[in-house]
CSV table of C-alpha atoms and ligand atoms in Angstrom, one decimal:
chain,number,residue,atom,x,y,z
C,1,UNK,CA,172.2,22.4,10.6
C,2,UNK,CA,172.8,22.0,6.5
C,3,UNK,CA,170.6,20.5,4.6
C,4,UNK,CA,170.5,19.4,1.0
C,5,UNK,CA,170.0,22.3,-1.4
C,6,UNK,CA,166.5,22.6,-2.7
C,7,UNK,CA,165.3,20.2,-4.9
C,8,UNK,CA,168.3,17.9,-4.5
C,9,UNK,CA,168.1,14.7,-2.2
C,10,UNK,CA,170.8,12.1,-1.0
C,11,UNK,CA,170.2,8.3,-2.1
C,12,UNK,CA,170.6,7.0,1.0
C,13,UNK,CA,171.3,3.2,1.5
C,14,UNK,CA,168.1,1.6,2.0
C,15,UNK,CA,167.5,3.1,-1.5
C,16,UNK,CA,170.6,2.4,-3.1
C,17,UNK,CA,169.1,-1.7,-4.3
C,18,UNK,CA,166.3,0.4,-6.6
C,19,UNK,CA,169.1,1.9,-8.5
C,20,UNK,CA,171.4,-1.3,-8.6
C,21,UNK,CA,168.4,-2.9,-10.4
C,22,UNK,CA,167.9,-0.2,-12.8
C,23,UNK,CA,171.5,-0.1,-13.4
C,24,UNK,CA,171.3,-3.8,-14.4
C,25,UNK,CA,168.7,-3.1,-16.5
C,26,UNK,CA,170.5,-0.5,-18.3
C,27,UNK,CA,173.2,-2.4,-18.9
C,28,UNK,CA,171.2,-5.3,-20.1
C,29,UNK,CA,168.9,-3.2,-22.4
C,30,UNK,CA,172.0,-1.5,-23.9
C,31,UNK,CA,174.0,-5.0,-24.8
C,32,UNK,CA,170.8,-6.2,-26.4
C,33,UNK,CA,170.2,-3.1,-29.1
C,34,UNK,CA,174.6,-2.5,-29.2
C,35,UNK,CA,174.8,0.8,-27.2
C,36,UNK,CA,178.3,1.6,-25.7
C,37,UNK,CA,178.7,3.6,-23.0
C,38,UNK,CA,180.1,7.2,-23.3
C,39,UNK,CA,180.7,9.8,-19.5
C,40,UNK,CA,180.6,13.4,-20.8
C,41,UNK,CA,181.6,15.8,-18.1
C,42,UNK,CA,179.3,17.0,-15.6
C,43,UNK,CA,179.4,20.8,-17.0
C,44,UNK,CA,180.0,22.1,-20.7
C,45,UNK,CA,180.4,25.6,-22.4
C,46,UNK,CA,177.5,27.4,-21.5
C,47,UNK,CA,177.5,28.1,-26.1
C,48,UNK,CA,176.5,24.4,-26.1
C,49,UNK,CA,173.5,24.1,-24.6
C,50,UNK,CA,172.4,28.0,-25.9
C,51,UNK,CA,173.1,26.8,-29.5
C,52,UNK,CA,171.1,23.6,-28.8
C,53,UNK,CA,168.0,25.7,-28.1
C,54,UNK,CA,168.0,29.5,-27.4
C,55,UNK,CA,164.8,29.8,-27.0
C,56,UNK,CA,163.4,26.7,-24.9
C,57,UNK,CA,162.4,27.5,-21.1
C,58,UNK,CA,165.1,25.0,-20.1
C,59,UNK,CA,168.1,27.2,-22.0
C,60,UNK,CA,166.5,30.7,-20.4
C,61,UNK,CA,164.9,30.1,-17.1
C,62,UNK,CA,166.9,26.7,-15.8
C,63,UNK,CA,170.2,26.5,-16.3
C,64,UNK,CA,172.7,26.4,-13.6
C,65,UNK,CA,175.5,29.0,-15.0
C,66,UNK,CA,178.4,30.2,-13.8
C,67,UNK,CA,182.0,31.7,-14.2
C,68,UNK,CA,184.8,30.1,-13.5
C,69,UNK,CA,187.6,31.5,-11.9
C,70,UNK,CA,189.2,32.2,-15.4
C,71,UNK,CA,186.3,33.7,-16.6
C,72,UNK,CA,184.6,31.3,-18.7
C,73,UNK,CA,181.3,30.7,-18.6
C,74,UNK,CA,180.3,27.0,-18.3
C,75,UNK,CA,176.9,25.4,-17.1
C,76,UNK,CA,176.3,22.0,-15.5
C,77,UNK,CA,174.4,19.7,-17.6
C,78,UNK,CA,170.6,20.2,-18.1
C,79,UNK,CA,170.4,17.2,-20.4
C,80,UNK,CA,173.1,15.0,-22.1
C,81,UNK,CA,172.1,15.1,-26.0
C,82,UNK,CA,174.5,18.0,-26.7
C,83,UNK,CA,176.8,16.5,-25.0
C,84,UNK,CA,177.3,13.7,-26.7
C,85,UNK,CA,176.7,15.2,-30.2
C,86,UNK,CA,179.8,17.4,-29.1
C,87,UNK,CA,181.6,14.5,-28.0
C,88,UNK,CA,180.6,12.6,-31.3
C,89,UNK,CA,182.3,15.9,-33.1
C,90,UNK,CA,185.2,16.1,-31.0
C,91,UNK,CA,186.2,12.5,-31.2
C,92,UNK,CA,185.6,11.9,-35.1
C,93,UNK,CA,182.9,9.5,-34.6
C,94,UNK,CA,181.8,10.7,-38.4
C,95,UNK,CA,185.0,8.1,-39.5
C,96,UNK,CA,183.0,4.9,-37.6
C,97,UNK,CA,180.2,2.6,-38.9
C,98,UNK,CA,177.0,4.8,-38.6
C,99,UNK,CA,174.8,4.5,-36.8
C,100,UNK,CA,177.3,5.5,-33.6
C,101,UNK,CA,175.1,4.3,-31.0
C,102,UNK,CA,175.4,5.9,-27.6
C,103,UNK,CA,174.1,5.6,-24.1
C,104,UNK,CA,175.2,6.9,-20.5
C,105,UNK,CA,173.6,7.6,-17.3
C,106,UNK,CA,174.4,11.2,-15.8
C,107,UNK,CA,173.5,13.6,-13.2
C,108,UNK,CA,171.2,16.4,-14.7
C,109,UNK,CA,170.9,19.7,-13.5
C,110,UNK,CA,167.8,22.0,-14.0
C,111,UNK,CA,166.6,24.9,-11.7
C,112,UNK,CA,162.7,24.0,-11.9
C,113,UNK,CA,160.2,24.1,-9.5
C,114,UNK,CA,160.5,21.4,-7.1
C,115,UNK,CA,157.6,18.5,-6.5
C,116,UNK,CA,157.0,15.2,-6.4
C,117,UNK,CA,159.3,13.1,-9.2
C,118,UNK,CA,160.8,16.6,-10.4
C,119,UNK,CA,163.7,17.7,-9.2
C,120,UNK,CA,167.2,20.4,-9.3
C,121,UNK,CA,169.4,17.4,-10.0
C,122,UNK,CA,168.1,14.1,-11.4
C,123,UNK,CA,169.5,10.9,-13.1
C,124,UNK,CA,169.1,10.6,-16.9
C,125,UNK,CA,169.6,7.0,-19.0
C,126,UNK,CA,170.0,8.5,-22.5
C,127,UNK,CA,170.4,7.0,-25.5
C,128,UNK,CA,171.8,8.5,-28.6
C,129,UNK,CA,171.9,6.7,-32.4
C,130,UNK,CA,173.7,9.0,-34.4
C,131,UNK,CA,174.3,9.2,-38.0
C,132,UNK,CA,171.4,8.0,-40.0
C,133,UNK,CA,167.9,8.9,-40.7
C,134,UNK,CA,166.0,5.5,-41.8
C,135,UNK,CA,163.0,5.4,-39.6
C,136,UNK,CA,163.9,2.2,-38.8
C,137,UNK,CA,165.6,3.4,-36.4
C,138,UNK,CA,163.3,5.8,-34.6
C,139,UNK,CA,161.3,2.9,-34.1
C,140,UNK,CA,164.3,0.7,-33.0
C,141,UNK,CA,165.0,3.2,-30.7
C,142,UNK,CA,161.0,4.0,-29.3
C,143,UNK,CA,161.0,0.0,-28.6
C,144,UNK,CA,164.2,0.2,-26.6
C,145,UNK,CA,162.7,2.6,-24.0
C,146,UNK,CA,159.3,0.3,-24.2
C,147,UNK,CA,161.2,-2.7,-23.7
C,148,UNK,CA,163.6,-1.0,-21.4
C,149,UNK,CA,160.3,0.2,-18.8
C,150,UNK,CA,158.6,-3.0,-19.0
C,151,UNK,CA,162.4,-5.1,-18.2
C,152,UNK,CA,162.2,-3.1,-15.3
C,153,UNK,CA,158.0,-4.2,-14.4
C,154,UNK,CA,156.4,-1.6,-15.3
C,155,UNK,CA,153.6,-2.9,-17.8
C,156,UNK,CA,151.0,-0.5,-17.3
C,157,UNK,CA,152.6,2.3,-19.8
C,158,UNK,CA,151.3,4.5,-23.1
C,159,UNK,CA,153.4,5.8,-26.2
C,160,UNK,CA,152.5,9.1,-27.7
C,161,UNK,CA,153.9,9.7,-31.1
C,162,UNK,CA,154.1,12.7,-33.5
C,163,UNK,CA,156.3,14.7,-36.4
C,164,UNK,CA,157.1,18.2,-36.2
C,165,UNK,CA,158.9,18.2,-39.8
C,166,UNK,CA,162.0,19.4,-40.7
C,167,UNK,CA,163.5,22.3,-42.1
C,168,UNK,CA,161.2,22.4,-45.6
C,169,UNK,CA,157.8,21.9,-44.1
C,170,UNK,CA,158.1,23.4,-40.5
C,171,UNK,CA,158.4,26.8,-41.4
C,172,UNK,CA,155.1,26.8,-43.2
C,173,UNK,CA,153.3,25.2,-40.4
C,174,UNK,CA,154.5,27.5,-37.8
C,175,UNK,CA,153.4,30.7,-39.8
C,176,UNK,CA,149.8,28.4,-39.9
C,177,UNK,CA,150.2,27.9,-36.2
C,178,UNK,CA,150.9,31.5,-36.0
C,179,UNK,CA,148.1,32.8,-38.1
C,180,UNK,CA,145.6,30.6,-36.4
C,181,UNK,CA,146.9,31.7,-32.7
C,182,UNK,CA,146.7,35.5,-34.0
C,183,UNK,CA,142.8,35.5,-33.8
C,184,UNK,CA,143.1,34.5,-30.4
C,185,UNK,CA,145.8,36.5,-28.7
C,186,UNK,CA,143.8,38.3,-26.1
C,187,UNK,CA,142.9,34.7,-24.5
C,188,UNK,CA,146.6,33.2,-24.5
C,189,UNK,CA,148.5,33.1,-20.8
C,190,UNK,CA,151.1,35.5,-20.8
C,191,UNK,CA,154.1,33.3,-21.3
C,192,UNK,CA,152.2,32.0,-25.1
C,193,UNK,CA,151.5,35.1,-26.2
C,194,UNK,CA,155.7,35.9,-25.4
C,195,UNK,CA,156.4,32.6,-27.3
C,196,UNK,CA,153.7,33.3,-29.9
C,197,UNK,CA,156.4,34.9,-32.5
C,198,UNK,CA,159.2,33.0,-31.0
C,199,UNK,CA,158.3,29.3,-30.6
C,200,UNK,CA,155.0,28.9,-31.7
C,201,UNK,CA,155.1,25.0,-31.6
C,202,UNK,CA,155.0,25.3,-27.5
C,203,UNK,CA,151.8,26.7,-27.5
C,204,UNK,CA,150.5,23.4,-28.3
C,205,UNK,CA,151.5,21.9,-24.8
C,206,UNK,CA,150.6,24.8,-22.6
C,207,UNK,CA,149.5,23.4,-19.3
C,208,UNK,CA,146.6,26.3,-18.7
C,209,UNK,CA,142.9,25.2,-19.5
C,210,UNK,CA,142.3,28.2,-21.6
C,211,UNK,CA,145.0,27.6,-23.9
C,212,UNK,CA,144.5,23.7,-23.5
C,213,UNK,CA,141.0,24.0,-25.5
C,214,UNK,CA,142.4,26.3,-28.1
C,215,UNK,CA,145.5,24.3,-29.1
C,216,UNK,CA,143.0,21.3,-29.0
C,217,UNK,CA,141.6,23.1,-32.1
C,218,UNK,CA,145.1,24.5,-34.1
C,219,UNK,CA,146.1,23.0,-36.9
C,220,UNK,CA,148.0,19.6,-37.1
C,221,UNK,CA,151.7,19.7,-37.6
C,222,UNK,CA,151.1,16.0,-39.3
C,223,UNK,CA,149.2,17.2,-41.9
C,224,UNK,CA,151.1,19.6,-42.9
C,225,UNK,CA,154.4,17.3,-43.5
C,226,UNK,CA,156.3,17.5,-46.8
C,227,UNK,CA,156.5,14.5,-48.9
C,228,UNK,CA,159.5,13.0,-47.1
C,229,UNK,CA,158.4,14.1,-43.7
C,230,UNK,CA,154.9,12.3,-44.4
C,231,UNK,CA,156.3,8.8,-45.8
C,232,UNK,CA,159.1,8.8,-42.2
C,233,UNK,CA,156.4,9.3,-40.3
C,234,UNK,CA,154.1,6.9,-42.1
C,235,UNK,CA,157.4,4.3,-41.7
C,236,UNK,CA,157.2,4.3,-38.7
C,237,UNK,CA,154.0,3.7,-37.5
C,238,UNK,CA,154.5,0.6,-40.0
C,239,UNK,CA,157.4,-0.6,-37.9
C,240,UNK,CA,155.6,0.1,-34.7
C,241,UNK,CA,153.1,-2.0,-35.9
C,242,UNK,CA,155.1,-4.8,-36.8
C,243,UNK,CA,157.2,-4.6,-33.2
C,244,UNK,CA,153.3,-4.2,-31.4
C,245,UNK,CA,153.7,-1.2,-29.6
C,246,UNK,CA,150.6,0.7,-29.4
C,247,UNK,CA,151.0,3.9,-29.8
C,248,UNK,CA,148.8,7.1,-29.8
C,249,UNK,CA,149.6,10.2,-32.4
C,250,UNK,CA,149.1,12.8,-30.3
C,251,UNK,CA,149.1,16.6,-32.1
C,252,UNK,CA,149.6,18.5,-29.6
C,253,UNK,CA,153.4,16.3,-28.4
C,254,UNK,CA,155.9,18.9,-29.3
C,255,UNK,CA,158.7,18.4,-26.6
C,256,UNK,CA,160.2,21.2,-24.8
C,257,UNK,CA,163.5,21.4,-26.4
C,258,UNK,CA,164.4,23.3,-29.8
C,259,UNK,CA,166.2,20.7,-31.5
C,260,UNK,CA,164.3,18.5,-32.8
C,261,UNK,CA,163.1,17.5,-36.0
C,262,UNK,CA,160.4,14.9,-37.5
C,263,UNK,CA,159.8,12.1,-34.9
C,264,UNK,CA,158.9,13.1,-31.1
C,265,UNK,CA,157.9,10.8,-28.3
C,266,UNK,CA,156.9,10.7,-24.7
C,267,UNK,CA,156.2,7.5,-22.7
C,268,UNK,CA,153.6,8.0,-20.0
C,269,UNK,CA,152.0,6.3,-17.1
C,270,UNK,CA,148.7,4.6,-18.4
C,271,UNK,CA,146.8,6.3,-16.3
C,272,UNK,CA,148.2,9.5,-15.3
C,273,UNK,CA,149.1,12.3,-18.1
C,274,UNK,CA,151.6,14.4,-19.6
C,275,UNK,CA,153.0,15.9,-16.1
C,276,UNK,CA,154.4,12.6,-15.1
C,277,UNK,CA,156.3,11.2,-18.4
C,278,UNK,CA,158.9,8.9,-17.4
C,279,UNK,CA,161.0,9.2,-20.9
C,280,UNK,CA,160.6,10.5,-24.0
C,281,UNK,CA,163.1,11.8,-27.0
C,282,UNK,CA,162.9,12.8,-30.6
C,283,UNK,CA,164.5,12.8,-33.6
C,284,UNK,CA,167.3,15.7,-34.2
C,285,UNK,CA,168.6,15.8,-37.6
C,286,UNK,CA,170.3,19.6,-37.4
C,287,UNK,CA,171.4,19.2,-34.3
C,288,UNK,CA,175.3,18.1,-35.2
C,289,UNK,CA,175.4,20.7,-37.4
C,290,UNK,CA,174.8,23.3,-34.8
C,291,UNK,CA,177.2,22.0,-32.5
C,292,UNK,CA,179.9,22.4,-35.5
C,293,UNK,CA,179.3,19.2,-37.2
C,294,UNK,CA,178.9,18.0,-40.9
C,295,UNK,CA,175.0,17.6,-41.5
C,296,UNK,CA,174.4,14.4,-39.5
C,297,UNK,CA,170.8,13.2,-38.4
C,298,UNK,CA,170.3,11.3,-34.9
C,299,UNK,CA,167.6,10.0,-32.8
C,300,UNK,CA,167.5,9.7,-29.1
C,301,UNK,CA,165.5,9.4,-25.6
C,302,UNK,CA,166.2,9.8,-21.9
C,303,UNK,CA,164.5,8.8,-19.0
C,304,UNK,CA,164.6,10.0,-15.4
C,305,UNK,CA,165.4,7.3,-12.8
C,306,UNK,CA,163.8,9.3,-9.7
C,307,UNK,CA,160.8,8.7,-11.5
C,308,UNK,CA,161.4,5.2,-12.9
C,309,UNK,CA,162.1,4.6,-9.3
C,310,UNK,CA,158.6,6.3,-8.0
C,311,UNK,CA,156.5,4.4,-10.3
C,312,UNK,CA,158.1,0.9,-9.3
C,313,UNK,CA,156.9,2.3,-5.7
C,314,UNK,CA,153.6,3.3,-6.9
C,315,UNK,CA,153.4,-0.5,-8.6
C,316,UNK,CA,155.0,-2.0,-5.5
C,317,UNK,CA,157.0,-3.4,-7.4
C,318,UNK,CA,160.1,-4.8,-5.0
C,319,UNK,CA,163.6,-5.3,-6.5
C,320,UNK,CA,166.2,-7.8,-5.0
C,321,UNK,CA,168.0,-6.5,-1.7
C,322,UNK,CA,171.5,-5.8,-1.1
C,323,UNK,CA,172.9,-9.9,-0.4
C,324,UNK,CA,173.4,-10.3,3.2
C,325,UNK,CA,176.9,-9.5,5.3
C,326,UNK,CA,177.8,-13.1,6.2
C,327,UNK,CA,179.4,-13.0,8.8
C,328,UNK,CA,179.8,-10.7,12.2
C,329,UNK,CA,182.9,-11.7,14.4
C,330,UNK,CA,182.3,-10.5,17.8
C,331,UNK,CA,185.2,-10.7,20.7
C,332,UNK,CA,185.5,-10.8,24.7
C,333,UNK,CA,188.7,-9.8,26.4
C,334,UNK,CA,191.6,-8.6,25.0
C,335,UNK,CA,193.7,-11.8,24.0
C,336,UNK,CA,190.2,-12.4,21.9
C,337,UNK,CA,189.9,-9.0,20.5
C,338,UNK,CA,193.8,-9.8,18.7
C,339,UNK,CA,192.4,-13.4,17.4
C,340,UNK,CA,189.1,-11.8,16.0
C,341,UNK,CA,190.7,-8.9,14.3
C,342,UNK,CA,193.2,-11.7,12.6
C,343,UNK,CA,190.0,-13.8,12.1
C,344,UNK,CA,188.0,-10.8,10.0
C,345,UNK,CA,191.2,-10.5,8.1
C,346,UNK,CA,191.5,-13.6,6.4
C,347,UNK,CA,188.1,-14.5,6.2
C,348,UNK,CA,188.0,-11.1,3.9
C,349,UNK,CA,190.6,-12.1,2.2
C,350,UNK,CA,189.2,-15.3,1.4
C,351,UNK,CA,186.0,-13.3,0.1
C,352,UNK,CA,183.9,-13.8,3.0
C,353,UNK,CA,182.0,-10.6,3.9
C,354,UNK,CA,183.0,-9.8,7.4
C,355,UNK,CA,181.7,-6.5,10.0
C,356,UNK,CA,184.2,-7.1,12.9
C,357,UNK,CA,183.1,-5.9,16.3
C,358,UNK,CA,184.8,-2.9,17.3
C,359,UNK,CA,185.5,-0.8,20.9
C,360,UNK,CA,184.4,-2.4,24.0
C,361,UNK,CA,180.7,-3.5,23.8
C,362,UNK,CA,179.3,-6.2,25.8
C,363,UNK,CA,178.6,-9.7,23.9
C,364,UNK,CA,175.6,-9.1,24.0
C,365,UNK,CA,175.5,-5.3,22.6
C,366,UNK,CA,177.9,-6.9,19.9
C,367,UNK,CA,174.9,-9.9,18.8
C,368,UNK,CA,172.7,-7.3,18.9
C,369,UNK,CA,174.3,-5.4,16.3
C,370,UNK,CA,174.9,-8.2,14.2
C,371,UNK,CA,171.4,-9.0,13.9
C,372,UNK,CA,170.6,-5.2,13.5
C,373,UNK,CA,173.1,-5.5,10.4
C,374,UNK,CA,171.3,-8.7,9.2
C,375,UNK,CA,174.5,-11.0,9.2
C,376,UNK,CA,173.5,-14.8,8.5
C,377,UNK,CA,176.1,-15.6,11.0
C,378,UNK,CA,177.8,-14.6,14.5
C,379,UNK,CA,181.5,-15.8,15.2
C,380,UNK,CA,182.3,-15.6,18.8
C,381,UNK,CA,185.7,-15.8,19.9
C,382,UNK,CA,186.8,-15.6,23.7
C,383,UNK,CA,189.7,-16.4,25.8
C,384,UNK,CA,188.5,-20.0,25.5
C,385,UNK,CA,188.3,-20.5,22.4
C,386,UNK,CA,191.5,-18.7,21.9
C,387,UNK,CA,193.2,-21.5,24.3
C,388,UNK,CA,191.4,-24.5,22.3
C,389,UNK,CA,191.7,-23.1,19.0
C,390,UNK,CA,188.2,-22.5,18.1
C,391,UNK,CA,184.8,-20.3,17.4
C,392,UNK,CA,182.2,-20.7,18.4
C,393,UNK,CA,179.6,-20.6,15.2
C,394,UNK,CA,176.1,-19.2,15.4
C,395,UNK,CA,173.5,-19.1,13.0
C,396,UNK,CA,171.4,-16.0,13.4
C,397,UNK,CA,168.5,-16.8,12.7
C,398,UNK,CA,167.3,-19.7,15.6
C,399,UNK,CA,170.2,-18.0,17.4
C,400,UNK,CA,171.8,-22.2,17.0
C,401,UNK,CA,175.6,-22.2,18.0
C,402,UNK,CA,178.1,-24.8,17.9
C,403,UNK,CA,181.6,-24.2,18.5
C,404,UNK,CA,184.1,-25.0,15.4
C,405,UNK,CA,187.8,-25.8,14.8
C,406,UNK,CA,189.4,-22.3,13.6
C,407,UNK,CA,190.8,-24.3,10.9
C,408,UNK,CA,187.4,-25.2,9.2
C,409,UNK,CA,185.8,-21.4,9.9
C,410,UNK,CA,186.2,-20.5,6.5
C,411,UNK,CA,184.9,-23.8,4.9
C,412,UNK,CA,182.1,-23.6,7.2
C,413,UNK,CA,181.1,-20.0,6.3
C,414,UNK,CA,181.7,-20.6,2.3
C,415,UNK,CA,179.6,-23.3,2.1
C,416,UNK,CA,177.0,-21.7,3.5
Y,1,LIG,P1,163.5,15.5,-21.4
Y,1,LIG,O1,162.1,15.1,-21.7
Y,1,LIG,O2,163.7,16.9,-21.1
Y,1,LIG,O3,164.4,15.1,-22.6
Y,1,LIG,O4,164.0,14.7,-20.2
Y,1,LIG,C1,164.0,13.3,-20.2
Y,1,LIG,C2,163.4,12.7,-18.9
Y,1,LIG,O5,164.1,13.1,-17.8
Y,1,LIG,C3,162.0,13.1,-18.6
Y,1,LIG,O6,161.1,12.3,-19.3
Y,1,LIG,C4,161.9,12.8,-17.1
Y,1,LIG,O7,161.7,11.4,-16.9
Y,1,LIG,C5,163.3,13.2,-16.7
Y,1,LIG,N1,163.3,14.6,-16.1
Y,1,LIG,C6,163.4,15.7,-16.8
Y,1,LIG,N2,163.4,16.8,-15.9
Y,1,LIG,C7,163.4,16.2,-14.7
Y,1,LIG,C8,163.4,16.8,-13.4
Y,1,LIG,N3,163.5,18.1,-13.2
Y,1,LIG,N4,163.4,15.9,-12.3
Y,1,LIG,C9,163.3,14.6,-12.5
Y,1,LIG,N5,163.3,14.0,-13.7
Y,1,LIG,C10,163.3,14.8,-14.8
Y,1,LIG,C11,165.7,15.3,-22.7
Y,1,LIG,O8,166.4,15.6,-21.8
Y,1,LIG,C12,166.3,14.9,-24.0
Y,1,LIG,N6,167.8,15.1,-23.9
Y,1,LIG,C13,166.0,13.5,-24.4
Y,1,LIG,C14,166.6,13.1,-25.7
Y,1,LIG,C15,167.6,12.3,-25.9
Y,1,LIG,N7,166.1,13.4,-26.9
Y,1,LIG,C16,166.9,12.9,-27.8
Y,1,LIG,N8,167.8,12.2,-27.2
């Protein structure tokens, strides 16, 4: 028997109402701050992603990769901010008002290691506000997601906040980073001490304990911020301030992708920690240029909805149901069976939602399946009724019946 690949899952119907709630939410968040929607394809140039961030884990052990059959190498999405800042190059999106702002919802693809809330292909909501670099907008953009998570019910939530500078100040804090890691390189886990030359910066979120306690102590990318770095960063914990998000600065928050530049946020659980962040995005000011761009700045965030979607769980928070069927028209005999299936057809047409009975089940297999479908109503048509031009109408809850001119079916189930 197949099964779905590792790590994937299918959203079957009973789950399908979570994701029509976030999906309203979404849309709602996105008309309030002026995001439009944008669909990139579900796979790119492999070059994208690689020139987004050679060296990150996600680039060189996660991608899914392949040829196709002309012999060009393409990968399926891990994450959508390349995407879009191609799309953004592409389409001439330099020649509209800046900010372009940006949002879509897209299947993501990542070969990780399966658990709980982590996954081979997940959901992102992304948002991307591309083309200017007031800090304003970082903070514009951090209360969006905060606003966005608590639309949705989840109140219980943190903000973590840091800078990792730009392309003046970054280079001088990574040799500090490197110098101070140096003394140390006989404790480091074998994948920091590979990343020690290369990518420095991730040695400050190392999930093992013995590199925890040592990047506890490493030097503080905030204060080592040049003069323009500092006063963006100090910007926006004004404007923070005046939205009222509270917010940590946490030294050690330095994302896993390469790309980005000054502002870096995660948005966590209160009370669990950095395994389970829901969202979380940064500031990416060289990224457009990478992907063949003028020198454009942009900010951004994505969230997972799996995980959105396990936390509402977790809060038991319930969302509104699919609405009801209204109406199930069940048939005896065959003079019936013609009627019913006329019935279902113009009660559909008159936007009645209609499950018509179908084979040869017994009245009674055919109510029970109505009420296993949850249909507010039963119609019952059989050879009399047929004969006297009637239904007979039956409320499904109380199981209360009362038989009804076919002419005044439709009025009947409308008003309902
Ligand atoms: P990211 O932190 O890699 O950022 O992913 C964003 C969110 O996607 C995570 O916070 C998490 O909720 C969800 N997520 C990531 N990986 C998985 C997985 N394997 N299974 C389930 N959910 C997952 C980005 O992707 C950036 N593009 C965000 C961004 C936009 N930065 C600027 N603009």
């Amino acid at each position: 028997m197949f099964q779905t690949a590792r790590g994937t899952q299918d959203i079957l119907p009973a789950e399908q109402p979570y994701w029509r709630f976030i999906e309203k939410a979404i849309a709602e968040i996105t008309r309030l701050y002026g995001y439009q929607r944008i669909d990139t394809p579900i796979f790119e140039d492999t070059g994208l992603f690689k020139r987004a961030g050679e060296y990150t884990d996600m680039v060189q052990k996660e991608m899914y990769t392949f040829d196709d059959l002309g012999g060009n190498s393409l990968t399926l999405k891990p994450e959508g901010t390349p995407a879009v800042c191609r799309a953004y190059v592409q389409h001439g999106m330099q020649n509209l008002p800046q900010p372009v702002k940006l949002y879509y919802i897209s299947p993501t693809f990542r070969y990780e290691r399966p658990q709980a809330g982590r996954y081979r292909q997940h959901y992102q909501f992304g948002c991307e506000a591309i083309g200017d670099d007031d800090p304003a907008l970082d903070a514009e953009v951090i209360d969006m997601a905060w606003r966005f998570y608590k639309s949705v019910g989840l109140a219980r939530i943190s903000l973590q906040i840091n800078s990792i500078g730009c392309k003046v100040c970054r280079p001088l804090y990574l040799e500090s980073l490197k110098k101070y890691y140096r003394q140390y390189e006989g404790s480091l886990c074998a994948d920091c001490k590979n990343r020690l030359e290369k990518n420095p910066l991730r040695l400050l979120d190392c999930k093992q304990t013995s590199c925890q306690s040592l990047a506890e102590k490493a030097p503080h990318g905030i204060d080592a911020l040049c003069p323009d770095c500092a006063a963006h960063f100090e910007k926006l914990k004004k404007f923070l301030g005046i939205l009222e998000i509270p917010f940590q600065t946490n030294h050690r928050l330095v994302r896993g992708l390469d790309y980005y530049t000054r502002t870096v946020f995660e948005i966590q659980p209160e009370e669990e920690g950095g395994q389970s962040t829901i969202g979380g995005g940064g500031r990416y000011d060289g990224l457009i240029e990478e992907v063949g761009g003028k020198p454009t700045p942009g900010i951004g965030f994505a969230t997972g909805i799996e995980r959105i979607i396990l936390n509402l769980k977790k809060e038991n928070i319930s969302v509104p149901g699919a609405p009801p069927l209204q109406a199930y028209v069940a048939y005896m005999g065959q003079a019936a069976g013609d009627t019913a299936f006329k019935v279902t057809a113009d009660l559909r047409q008159a936007g009645v939602s209609v499950i018509a009975a179908t084979g040869s089940k017994s009245l009674k297999a055919q109510l029970r399946q109505a009420n296993t479908l949850g249909t507010v109503y039963a119609v019952i048509i059989g050879e009399d009724e047929v004969k006297a031009g009637t239904a007979t109408l039956r409320r499904m809850a109380g199981a209360v019946q009362e038989t009804v001119p076919m002419g005044e079916l439709l009025q009947r189930l409308k008003c309902k």
